[in-house]
């Protein structure tokens, strides 16, 4: 059986975990956490990075920092993982779901302005498959209505957006705040894990406090105050050094990992580009491809179901992706702005193919052949 | 320098992490998570256990399960870590702080009934140093006023309470819900980590949903439903299998760990029992001792400050503990029920001595001698 995903070990993960234990400190915010954070800030131009236990937790920090409360409205695409919306639900906000483009699962930037009301406080954009949303257009709307832009960059490590003036910025460094995932299915993994990126400096001090259970412990350790105490809301958002040490081994290998994944992505694209019954991913001119996943879009639900079955018969595990959140059991009664046809289309027709570092050319050729025969 | 804490490795942690990676699944709720959960349920009689990324997160699950909302009041001891109160603050509840006993940092059960109002929804008890609170009295009050009892058992693994009829129950198995920590300073560690224990069956189904980001994914994997979706609030509370694999290596050694720690505790007690200027911990008849920490209580703040200094001059790192939460910057304006003298007493006078598996007899004797000379 060719699995859908297989976590990749670079070989140094356990060595670094042993090093972390040898330091005498394996709780959060130790040496490996700081090394990882520094790496991300230096490599991608985030103003400040804080590792978290998950991307969900990073988005909870965004929701607290953006001061989201009951009565606020947050614009979120419907075709996304539940975690893009959930942290704002925990703050008692109302989620206003937006549609995707017809040919791209990302939030359709042209539909956003119509969803803005006096209660709108933030826009959450999700860079689906690591492909950038139309950030320039989204930033314009946000500026016009004074909204906070939160990038759900769960899948978008090492991916970029190019502005009309030629400026190229890493995803997660463009909105006020961003969130990444190191879940086992991502390019760079830690089993479960994530990070918050802060690009608007005004959020940095409070973020450190919220991260450390509402205490000013970080300031204490920098010698800025004499003793630390409870000063704000927050949670235990910081991961164990065991997780950060594991992540560091991955980061040291981010370039070979990305090269290999891009080769896999390109082989899929070349191998399937003449297939009549499916549509392949579209990468807009402003976006780069970080080879997070390879998906195809089938003609309809029946066709996808049949293809999943055929692949399974050939020992290949391909999986569909999100169910439109606006039609979920939890939100269907609360959703007020009508049908979101493009989101529903991707719910019914999008299919993710096996994608992992150790996928061999032979395995990939078998998958490509099976789809072409279909 | 004798450090205050040193994380102990049993030797199999990295082996099990490698095993976890080899299974192809290192995200949450994998084989090691399930093994750890089963171990805790079988060994300590919890009805259901869910591992979490921290004790704070386990308490957030308690706060959601107990349906805590704005307007609710929660009774919490003031002499505790901020995480005992913070999850209820995130649910917008008001915290009513209770005092400690004069001779024991635990919540004074005799003071609780006076704090109950029509708005009171739950009592959070904290088993300080792993020593049981007076659970029988607390359960009586909770039953009388229909309150939920949440055990903050962060420090209380492998510790027990004996009821008047002779029934002996593990801490964390007595209240409706309980929360444990596997922070690096605890008896059993995972760097950062925790678990929720559920003793009232009515909470189990919802807990599994909240744990998995508000989705019914657990039911899906058990084959109880055909596809999973968003049905409730929640977060990403479940830890990476890397953490659970690490934890499993610790659990396999819980008995030798506990024996060693008890020997250390007893040596401190014997070595310091004739020291006139300090008070030693009191263990009530209904409680067992899990040797989580060894603390002494000095006569006053000046005496403690001088002792910390003397120990430091002798290369020993001893640390004080909590600042009373009711006087914290975050809560001092919100706190309405007066002075809590016993909490303040422990804030000023309690001192924790170095305590870890690899503390040698020679090191311990040096610490004991330094204190006796003082």
XYZ file of C-alpha atoms in Angstrom:
748
model
C 0.000 0.000 0.000
C 1.290 3.481 -0.865
C 0.223 5.556 2.148
C -1.106 9.061 1.829
C 1.587 10.472 4.127
C 4.762 9.274 5.804
C 6.653 11.449 8.291
C 10.273 11.986 7.247
C 13.120 11.786 9.745
C 16.336 13.601 8.818
C 18.336 11.439 11.219
C 19.351 13.995 13.850
C 16.020 14.353 15.678
C 16.783 11.988 18.556
C 20.365 13.264 18.864
C 19.051 16.785 19.419
C 16.419 15.545 21.862
C 19.225 13.972 23.883
C 21.140 17.259 23.706
C 18.072 19.109 24.988
C 17.775 16.752 27.967
C 21.504 17.182 28.677
C 20.992 20.951 29.078
C 18.818 20.227 32.117
C 15.862 22.070 30.598
C 13.212 20.416 28.455
C 10.247 22.648 29.279
C 9.364 25.410 26.833
C 11.438 28.372 25.634
C 14.816 26.643 25.912
C 17.793 26.714 23.547
C 16.205 24.766 20.691
C 13.035 26.850 20.806
C 15.159 29.979 20.555
C 17.282 28.516 17.737
C 14.184 27.621 15.721
C 12.601 31.027 16.312
C 15.794 32.813 15.287
C 16.072 30.682 12.152
C 12.554 31.574 11.056
C 13.006 35.284 11.766
C 16.327 35.408 9.883
C 15.232 33.261 6.940
C 11.743 34.600 6.263
C 11.734 38.124 7.658
C 9.089 37.649 10.348
C 9.507 40.425 12.958
C 8.988 37.973 15.829
C 8.324 34.235 16.011
C 6.984 32.214 18.942
C 6.765 28.427 18.649
C 3.469 26.913 19.794
C 2.059 23.437 20.436
C -0.048 23.637 17.257
C -1.192 25.972 14.498
C -4.576 26.049 16.264
C -2.850 27.433 19.343
C -0.980 30.026 17.251
C -4.355 31.136 15.858
C -5.757 31.316 19.408
C -2.924 33.698 20.209
C -3.896 35.737 17.122
C -7.511 35.860 18.296
C -6.492 37.067 21.765
C -3.968 39.604 20.390
C -6.536 40.948 17.928
C -8.796 41.462 20.945
C -11.647 39.458 19.439
C -14.770 39.348 21.619
C -18.472 38.575 21.531
C -20.178 40.657 18.842
C -17.160 40.767 16.526
C -17.309 39.299 13.032
C -14.381 37.479 11.440
C -14.199 36.684 7.720
C -12.853 33.171 7.081
C -12.936 30.991 3.932
C -15.335 28.066 4.198
C -13.003 25.657 2.430
C -10.453 25.224 5.209
C -9.678 23.194 8.291
C -11.841 23.845 11.348
C -8.867 25.416 13.144
C -9.006 28.493 10.888
C -12.323 29.422 12.532
C -12.298 27.689 15.927
C -9.973 30.079 17.821
C -12.340 32.957 17.001
C -15.337 30.906 18.103
C -13.573 30.417 21.452
C -13.469 34.219 21.713
C -17.243 34.203 21.060
C -16.993 35.915 17.666
C -19.332 35.254 14.739
C -17.691 33.684 11.689
C -18.676 35.060 8.273
C -17.701 32.453 5.716
C -16.316 33.446 2.300
C -16.179 31.469 -0.941
C -13.177 30.170 -2.910
C -12.255 31.111 -6.479
C -13.771 28.823 -9.115
C -10.339 27.497 -10.093
C -8.413 27.822 -6.810
C -9.463 26.840 -3.291
C -8.119 30.097 -1.808
C -10.483 32.803 -0.536
C -11.870 34.819 -3.485
C -10.530 38.294 -2.687
C -13.227 39.861 -4.885
C -15.981 38.628 -2.561
C -14.514 39.922 0.691
C -15.612 43.579 0.603
C -19.270 42.576 0.353
C -18.931 40.627 3.605
C -17.526 43.538 5.623
C -19.904 45.119 8.159
C -19.391 47.544 11.051
C -18.738 44.536 13.263
C -15.962 43.052 11.130
C -12.698 42.967 13.042
C -10.383 40.643 11.111
C -9.888 38.674 7.910
C -8.344 35.218 8.136
C -6.728 34.181 4.860
C -5.686 30.570 4.317
C -2.891 29.901 1.814
C -4.298 26.608 0.588
C -1.660 24.055 -0.446
C 0.955 26.707 0.356
C -0.139 28.868 -2.587
C -0.528 32.552 -1.725
C -3.886 34.300 -1.559
C -4.114 37.630 -3.397
C -2.536 39.527 -0.516
C -2.266 42.931 -2.213
C -6.015 43.089 -2.801
C -6.745 41.763 0.692
C -4.429 44.304 2.345
C -6.212 47.116 0.455
C -9.599 46.040 1.814
C -8.173 45.603 5.308
C -6.673 49.087 5.245
C -9.869 50.634 3.934
C -11.969 49.151 6.752
C -9.258 49.049 9.443
C -9.257 45.248 9.743
C -6.581 42.971 11.145
C -5.198 40.467 8.620
C -4.320 37.046 10.016
C -2.535 34.614 7.699
C -3.372 30.964 8.330
C -0.129 29.767 6.765
C -0.446 26.235 8.180
C 0.622 24.740 4.839
C 2.714 27.660 3.611
C 6.241 27.346 4.990
C 8.884 28.567 2.505
C 6.318 30.067 0.133
C 6.212 33.646 -1.143
C 4.005 36.398 -2.564
C 5.199 39.009 -5.062
C 3.661 42.494 -4.926
C 3.022 44.517 -8.104
C 6.109 46.621 -7.387
C 8.222 43.458 -7.414
C 8.630 43.138 -3.621
C 8.666 39.471 -2.645
C 7.628 38.507 0.860
C 7.359 35.167 2.676
C 3.823 34.033 3.447
C 3.132 34.640 7.109
C 5.190 37.862 7.006
C 2.554 39.964 5.194
C -0.502 40.198 7.493
C -0.395 41.621 11.013
C -0.132 38.081 12.382
C 0.446 34.616 10.937
C 0.248 30.985 12.027
C 2.105 27.888 10.768
C 1.749 24.165 11.387
C 4.378 21.460 11.924
C 1.795 18.657 11.950
C 3.128 15.385 10.570
C 1.547 16.003 7.156
C 3.451 19.273 6.612
C 6.785 19.890 4.816
C 8.620 20.449 8.116
C 7.248 18.408 11.024
C 7.197 17.907 14.760
C 4.236 15.527 15.032
C 2.031 18.282 16.390
C 3.419 21.812 16.526
C 3.089 25.304 15.188
C 4.283 28.871 15.363
C 2.950 32.384 15.603
C 4.534 35.056 13.423
C 4.164 38.705 14.414
C 4.738 41.398 11.824
C 3.156 44.372 13.571
C 5.516 45.233 16.420
C 2.763 46.498 18.681
C 1.722 42.876 19.361
C 5.137 41.533 20.427
C 5.180 42.329 24.164
C 1.673 41.088 24.790
C 2.291 37.967 22.695
C 5.174 36.947 24.955
C 2.938 37.348 27.986
C -0.001 35.407 26.542
C 2.416 32.655 25.451
C 3.698 32.250 29.035
C 0.316 31.770 30.766
C -0.409 35.464 31.149
C 2.794 36.120 33.108
C 5.680 38.488 32.360
C 8.187 35.636 32.730
C 10.014 36.450 29.478
C 10.749 39.980 30.708
C 11.920 38.519 34.028
C 14.398 36.205 32.306
C 15.740 39.099 30.246
C 16.334 40.983 33.523
C 13.821 43.727 32.671
C 11.803 43.208 35.894
C 12.642 41.842 39.381
C 9.987 39.176 39.775
C 7.340 37.858 37.488
C 3.622 37.592 38.052
C 0.173 37.290 36.535
C -0.586 40.312 34.347
C -2.930 39.169 31.533
C -4.987 36.348 30.047
C -3.169 33.604 28.127
C -2.466 29.909 28.073
C 0.400 27.448 27.942
C 1.108 27.932 24.248
C 4.794 27.035 24.250
C 5.981 23.565 23.202
C 8.339 21.239 25.037
C 12.016 21.488 24.087
C 11.650 17.858 22.940
C 9.433 19.159 20.131
C 11.720 22.096 19.352
C 14.803 19.846 19.244
C 12.985 17.551 16.798
C 11.976 20.573 14.726
C 15.524 21.906 14.639
C 16.737 18.716 12.950
C 14.087 19.286 10.298
C 14.984 22.942 9.795
C 18.644 22.137 9.226
C 17.426 20.142 6.233
C 14.774 22.465 4.901
C 16.574 23.005 1.579
C 17.011 19.331 0.576
C 13.469 18.636 1.830
C 12.052 21.410 -0.334
C 14.076 20.387 -3.412
C 12.876 16.811 -3.143
C 9.257 17.856 -2.638
C 9.367 20.199 -5.623
C 10.695 17.366 -7.788
C 7.795 15.166 -6.639
C 5.295 17.950 -7.342
C 6.718 18.578 -10.818
C 6.621 14.874 -11.691
C 2.934 14.740 -10.768
C 2.206 17.860 -12.813
C 4.080 16.625 -15.890
C 2.626 13.142 -15.611
C -0.973 14.322 -15.303
C -1.108 17.445 -17.451
C -2.655 15.684 -20.447
C -5.285 13.864 -18.395
C -8.689 15.034 -19.702
C -10.949 14.176 -16.772
C -9.233 16.188 -14.095
C -8.049 19.756 -13.480
C -4.605 20.490 -12.066
C -3.639 23.165 -9.517
C -3.338 26.755 -10.744
C -0.456 28.831 -9.393
C -1.120 32.565 -9.852
C 1.729 34.781 -11.099
C 2.080 36.414 -7.681
C 2.608 33.085 -5.900
C 5.437 30.566 -5.553
C 4.958 26.830 -5.068
C 6.276 25.294 -1.840
C 5.242 21.780 -2.895
C 3.186 21.202 0.188
C 0.667 18.943 -1.496
C -0.472 17.769 -4.894
C -4.187 17.789 -5.514
C -6.332 17.180 -8.570
C -9.921 18.318 -9.110
C -12.305 15.700 -10.501
C -15.388 16.480 -12.601
C -17.861 15.627 -9.878
C -18.356 13.691 -6.661
C -19.143 10.398 -8.428
C -16.037 10.648 -10.524
C -13.902 11.340 -7.439
C -15.450 8.466 -5.510
C -14.743 6.124 -8.422
C -11.140 7.348 -8.683
C -10.508 6.889 -4.949
C -11.854 3.339 -5.334
C -9.679 2.589 -8.358
C -6.581 3.960 -6.611
C -7.358 1.869 -3.541
C -7.661 -1.250 -5.691
C -4.179 -0.402 -6.901
C -2.915 -0.035 -3.325
C -2.813 3.767 -3.395
C -4.358 5.816 -0.599
C -5.669 9.161 -1.903
C -7.879 11.288 0.331
C -10.406 14.075 -0.112
C -10.035 17.184 1.974
C -12.202 19.716 3.776
C -15.952 19.734 4.220
C -17.264 23.303 3.758
C -17.349 24.759 7.259
C -20.458 26.863 6.606
C -22.455 23.643 6.174
C -20.980 21.889 9.221
C -23.312 20.692 11.970
C -21.826 23.360 14.244
C -22.292 26.303 11.882
C -25.092 25.568 9.454
C -27.710 27.352 11.596
C -25.430 30.295 12.271
C -24.392 30.807 8.628
C -26.487 33.578 7.029
C -24.851 34.547 3.737
C -26.109 31.888 1.370
C -24.539 29.209 -0.782
C -20.783 29.090 -1.363
C -20.665 27.085 -4.570
C -16.930 27.051 -5.170
C -16.192 25.829 -1.655
C -18.766 23.070 -2.143
C -17.196 22.220 -5.501
C -13.781 21.622 -3.914
C -15.425 19.719 -1.064
C -16.910 17.317 -3.602
C -14.210 17.159 -6.290
C -10.762 17.843 -4.835
C -8.509 14.821 -4.281
C -5.082 14.829 -2.585
C -2.482 12.377 -3.882
C 0.167 10.655 -1.735
C 2.917 13.178 -1.054
C 5.954 12.620 1.135
C 9.743 12.853 0.999
C 10.321 9.130 0.596
C 7.789 8.600 -2.202
C 9.784 6.838 -4.924
C 9.654 7.584 -8.644
C 8.314 4.084 -9.258
C 5.496 4.576 -6.745
C 4.689 7.934 -8.237
C 4.666 6.545 -11.773
C 2.210 3.878 -10.644
C -0.106 6.545 -9.207
C 0.162 8.667 -12.379
C -0.524 5.657 -14.613
C -3.550 4.630 -12.576
C -5.062 8.116 -12.886
C -4.273 8.395 -16.601
C -5.897 5.004 -17.217
C -9.006 6.108 -15.318
C 26.203 24.160 41.763
C 23.389 21.855 42.899
C 20.499 22.848 40.582
C 16.945 23.101 41.777
C 15.723 20.568 39.215
C 17.217 18.176 36.684
C 15.019 16.236 34.249
C 15.567 12.481 34.530
C 15.846 10.252 31.474
C 15.063 6.553 31.956
C 17.053 5.655 28.832
C 14.272 4.460 26.526
C 12.769 7.836 25.565
C 14.542 8.231 22.223
C 14.076 4.544 21.358
C 10.316 4.944 21.720
C 10.350 8.190 19.740
C 12.047 6.301 16.906
C 9.399 3.569 17.230
C 6.668 6.214 16.992
C 8.168 7.625 13.785
C 8.454 4.097 12.349
C 4.677 3.630 12.734
C 4.187 6.407 10.177
C 2.118 8.454 12.606
C 3.563 11.049 14.968
C 0.583 13.399 15.213
C -1.701 13.082 18.228
C -3.775 10.113 19.429
C -1.435 7.421 18.117
C -0.296 4.177 19.733
C 1.833 5.719 22.493
C -0.894 8.189 23.445
C -3.318 5.289 23.742
C -0.824 3.181 25.725
C -0.233 6.031 28.196
C -3.955 6.712 28.560
C -4.706 3.018 29.148
C -1.915 2.794 31.722
C -3.320 5.705 33.718
C -6.895 4.389 33.563
C -5.834 0.893 34.664
C -3.392 1.998 37.363
C -5.308 4.832 39.024
C -8.962 4.136 38.280
C -9.723 7.236 36.199
C -12.830 6.546 34.075
C -11.262 8.183 31.021
C -7.913 9.837 30.355
C -6.939 12.156 27.498
C -3.335 13.338 27.180
C -2.906 17.071 26.560
C -0.071 19.441 25.665
C -0.046 20.843 29.215
C -1.908 20.830 32.514
C -3.142 24.314 31.587
C -4.743 22.837 28.487
C -6.315 20.018 30.517
C -7.826 22.675 32.801
C -9.110 24.568 29.735
C -10.898 21.377 28.742
C -12.368 21.222 32.276
C -13.551 24.820 31.962
C -15.251 24.118 28.623
C -16.766 20.823 29.807
C -18.090 22.465 32.984
C -19.751 24.995 30.667
C -18.170 27.973 32.407
C -19.271 31.325 30.994
C -19.367 35.036 31.764
C -21.132 35.649 35.086
C -20.040 32.343 36.644
C -17.906 32.271 39.780
C -15.163 29.719 40.360
C -13.549 29.115 43.758
C -9.761 28.657 43.460
C -7.030 28.799 46.123
C -4.861 31.907 45.924
C -1.652 30.027 46.704
C -1.276 28.214 43.375
C 0.160 28.546 39.899
C -1.636 30.952 37.553
C -2.842 28.015 35.439
C -5.298 26.939 38.160
C -7.301 30.122 37.473
C -6.388 31.136 33.916
C -8.566 28.624 31.983
C -11.639 29.949 33.782
C -10.618 33.535 33.047
C -10.489 32.565 29.354
C -14.127 31.489 29.738
C -14.834 34.956 31.196
C -15.656 33.679 34.687
C -14.915 35.574 37.904
C -12.378 33.917 40.196
C -13.156 33.891 43.929
C -9.883 33.215 45.728
C -9.768 31.055 48.874
C -7.148 30.898 51.608
C -4.798 28.065 52.606
C -4.695 26.315 55.999
C -2.289 27.919 58.471
C -0.018 24.857 58.425
C -0.623 23.503 54.895
C -0.706 25.376 51.577
C -3.818 23.474 50.424
C -7.208 25.209 50.186
C -8.786 25.475 53.664
C -11.935 23.417 53.184
C -13.552 25.160 56.158
C -13.532 28.501 54.341
C -15.149 27.335 51.101
C -18.830 27.369 52.074
C -18.666 31.083 52.951
C -17.459 31.831 49.428
C -20.342 30.066 47.666
C -22.940 32.332 46.032
C -25.754 31.696 43.562
C -23.247 32.249 40.777
C -20.738 29.655 41.954
C -20.334 26.922 39.381
C -17.176 25.019 40.316
C -14.483 24.521 42.944
C -10.908 24.026 41.781
C -8.841 22.205 44.390
C -5.054 22.093 44.069
C -3.229 19.199 45.734
C -0.157 21.209 46.664
C 3.096 19.217 46.635
C 1.000 16.176 45.714
C -0.640 16.117 49.165
C -4.426 15.639 49.060
C -6.894 18.375 49.945
C -9.689 17.381 52.320
C -11.765 15.874 49.530
C -14.553 14.420 51.681
C -15.432 17.823 53.105
C -15.113 19.478 49.695
C -17.351 16.882 48.032
C -20.008 17.493 50.706
C -20.058 21.217 49.979
C -20.092 20.585 46.233
C -23.040 18.222 46.552
C -24.956 20.613 48.800
C -24.627 23.483 46.297
C -24.519 21.404 43.097
C -20.990 22.475 42.160
C -18.513 20.799 39.840
C -15.281 19.717 41.527
C -12.135 20.049 39.413
C -8.911 18.613 40.817
C -5.786 20.490 39.778
C -3.563 17.476 40.346
C -0.596 18.971 38.458
C 1.802 17.777 41.169
C -0.211 14.805 42.381
C 0.583 11.775 40.224
C 0.577 8.524 42.231
C -0.903 10.139 45.318
C -4.048 9.061 47.179
C -6.841 10.158 49.497
C -8.490 7.894 52.080
C -12.168 8.446 52.880
C -13.525 7.971 56.416
C -14.977 4.584 55.415
C -11.483 3.422 54.421
C -11.935 3.784 50.637
C -8.681 4.909 49.070
C -8.754 6.764 45.765
C -6.071 8.221 43.525
C -5.959 12.009 43.389
C -7.509 13.130 40.124
C -10.069 10.301 40.318
C -12.267 11.916 42.996
C -13.685 15.138 41.517
C -15.796 15.266 38.354
C -12.686 16.207 36.370
C -8.944 16.347 37.036
C -5.783 17.678 35.422
C -2.153 16.542 35.683
C 1.165 17.988 34.530
C 4.203 16.321 32.972
C 6.257 19.514 33.038
C 9.980 18.902 33.510
C 9.785 19.639 37.241
C 7.251 16.873 37.901
C 7.824 13.253 38.990
C 6.978 11.927 35.508
C 7.959 14.253 32.680
C 7.593 15.078 29.007
C 9.112 18.580 28.999
C 5.703 20.168 28.653
C 2.636 17.931 28.828
C -0.456 17.061 30.783
C -3.602 15.001 30.969
C -7.286 15.371 31.624
C -8.981 12.773 33.831
C -12.734 12.317 33.578
C -14.586 10.597 36.403
C -18.156 11.605 35.573
C -19.073 9.625 32.463
C -21.397 12.288 31.128
C -18.358 14.360 30.086
C -16.526 11.674 28.081
C -18.095 12.061 24.621
C -17.864 15.828 24.592
C -14.295 15.716 25.930
C -13.178 13.631 22.949
C -14.734 16.177 20.600
C -13.248 19.234 22.316
C -9.839 17.490 22.343
C -9.958 17.005 18.556
C -10.661 20.620 17.575
C -14.425 20.385 17.984
C -14.729 17.497 15.511
C -16.141 14.014 15.995
C -12.944 12.479 14.596
C -12.583 9.965 17.454
C -16.032 8.532 16.720
C -15.125 8.373 13.021
C -11.970 6.355 13.727
C -13.965 3.963 15.905
C -16.325 3.469 12.959
C -19.322 4.958 14.785
C -19.994 7.554 12.044
C -19.278 7.720 8.281
C -17.448 11.016 8.052
C -16.300 13.482 10.606
C -17.037 17.179 10.832
C -17.215 20.268 13.007
C -19.760 19.798 15.801
C -18.589 21.846 18.817
C -16.051 24.289 20.219
C -12.601 22.995 21.196
C -8.937 23.298 20.446
C -5.916 21.219 19.514
C -5.404 19.788 22.975
C -3.712 16.531 22.006
C 0.079 16.151 22.158
C 2.422 14.865 19.468
C 3.229 11.139 19.612
C 6.838 12.274 20.179
C 5.719 13.551 23.571
C 3.636 10.459 24.322
C 6.501 8.124 23.354
C 8.788 10.039 25.714
C 6.157 9.835 28.438
C 5.721 6.092 27.965
C 9.414 5.504 28.766
C 8.858 7.414 32.005
C 5.689 5.494 32.904
C 7.423 2.135 32.515
C 9.693 3.314 35.304
C 7.183 4.979 37.579
C 7.810 2.561 40.454
C 11.617 2.962 40.682
C 11.185 6.725 40.150
C 8.710 6.960 43.015
C 10.823 4.788 45.344
C 13.886 6.931 44.745
C 11.958 10.158 45.253
C 10.414 8.920 48.490
C 13.887 8.037 49.792
C 15.051 11.575 48.962
C 11.992 13.087 50.665
C 12.490 10.970 53.795
C 16.181 11.890 54.022
C 15.244 15.590 53.933
C 12.568 15.076 56.593
C 14.845 13.104 58.918
C 17.758 15.461 58.380
C 15.745 18.621 59.090
C 13.216 17.532 61.699
C 15.200 18.956 64.627
C 15.884 22.298 62.955
C 14.289 24.972 65.150
C 13.943 27.870 62.710
C 11.842 26.154 60.090
C 8.593 24.180 59.842
C 8.377 20.959 57.848
C 5.484 19.765 55.624
C 2.427 18.306 57.339
C 0.824 15.262 55.756
C -2.770 14.801 56.989
C -3.939 11.296 57.930
C -6.171 11.120 54.853
C -3.280 11.805 52.457
C -0.322 9.864 51.065
C 3.000 11.402 50.073
C 4.040 11.134 46.411
C 7.376 12.850 47.059
C 6.769 15.497 44.453
C 8.710 18.206 46.258
C 10.310 19.016 49.574
C 9.584 22.422 51.007
C 10.340 24.090 54.300
C 8.552 27.087 55.824
C 10.791 29.811 57.250
C 9.814 32.153 60.087
C 9.467 35.207 57.892
C 10.475 36.746 54.582
C 13.814 38.068 55.882
C 14.752 34.689 57.258
C 13.902 33.018 53.924
C 15.850 35.591 51.933
C 18.881 35.044 54.171
C 18.598 31.253 53.839
C 18.338 31.422 50.026
C 21.490 33.577 50.086
C 23.365 31.205 52.376
C 22.398 28.198 50.247
C 23.521 30.036 47.126
C 26.879 30.792 48.745
C 27.147 27.049 49.261
C 26.303 26.350 45.596
C 22.741 25.237 46.286
C 19.814 26.638 44.286
C 16.629 26.764 46.403
C 13.605 28.675 45.112
C 10.494 30.228 46.573
C 7.141 29.414 45.027
C 3.857 31.106 44.212
C 2.897 34.732 44.633
C -0.685 34.929 45.964
C -2.876 35.224 42.862
C -5.426 37.502 44.545
C -2.735 40.169 44.865
C -1.397 39.776 41.303
C -1.385 42.776 38.981
C -4.086 41.044 36.917
C -6.476 40.289 39.780
C -5.873 42.712 42.628
C -8.632 45.104 41.460
C -11.063 42.254 40.792
C -10.501 40.515 44.151
C -13.255 41.485 46.617
C -13.072 39.115 49.584
C -10.319 40.598 51.698
C -6.953 39.463 52.944
C -5.847 35.837 52.645
C -3.206 35.689 55.354
C -2.190 32.067 55.089
C -1.650 32.311 51.353
C 0.492 35.397 51.922
C 2.394 33.550 54.650
C 3.388 30.756 52.258
C 4.201 33.303 49.568
C 6.697 34.916 51.942
C 8.057 31.960 53.872
C 7.888 28.739 51.828
C 11.135 27.517 50.271
C 11.551 24.574 47.887
C 14.743 22.544 48.135
C 16.514 20.870 45.190
C 14.602 17.690 44.344
C 15.336 15.343 41.478
C 16.011 11.667 40.787
C 19.752 12.043 40.421
C 20.292 14.108 43.582
C 23.026 12.210 45.454
C 23.111 11.486 49.190
C 26.279 13.595 49.484
C 24.609 16.562 47.773
C 21.549 16.167 49.961
C 23.643 15.961 53.127
C 25.365 19.184 52.135
C 21.995 20.922 51.731
C 20.735 19.554 55.065
C 23.931 20.629 56.863
C 23.764 24.125 55.404
C 20.183 24.566 56.612
C 20.910 23.111 60.061
C 23.892 25.446 60.458
C 21.733 28.420 59.507
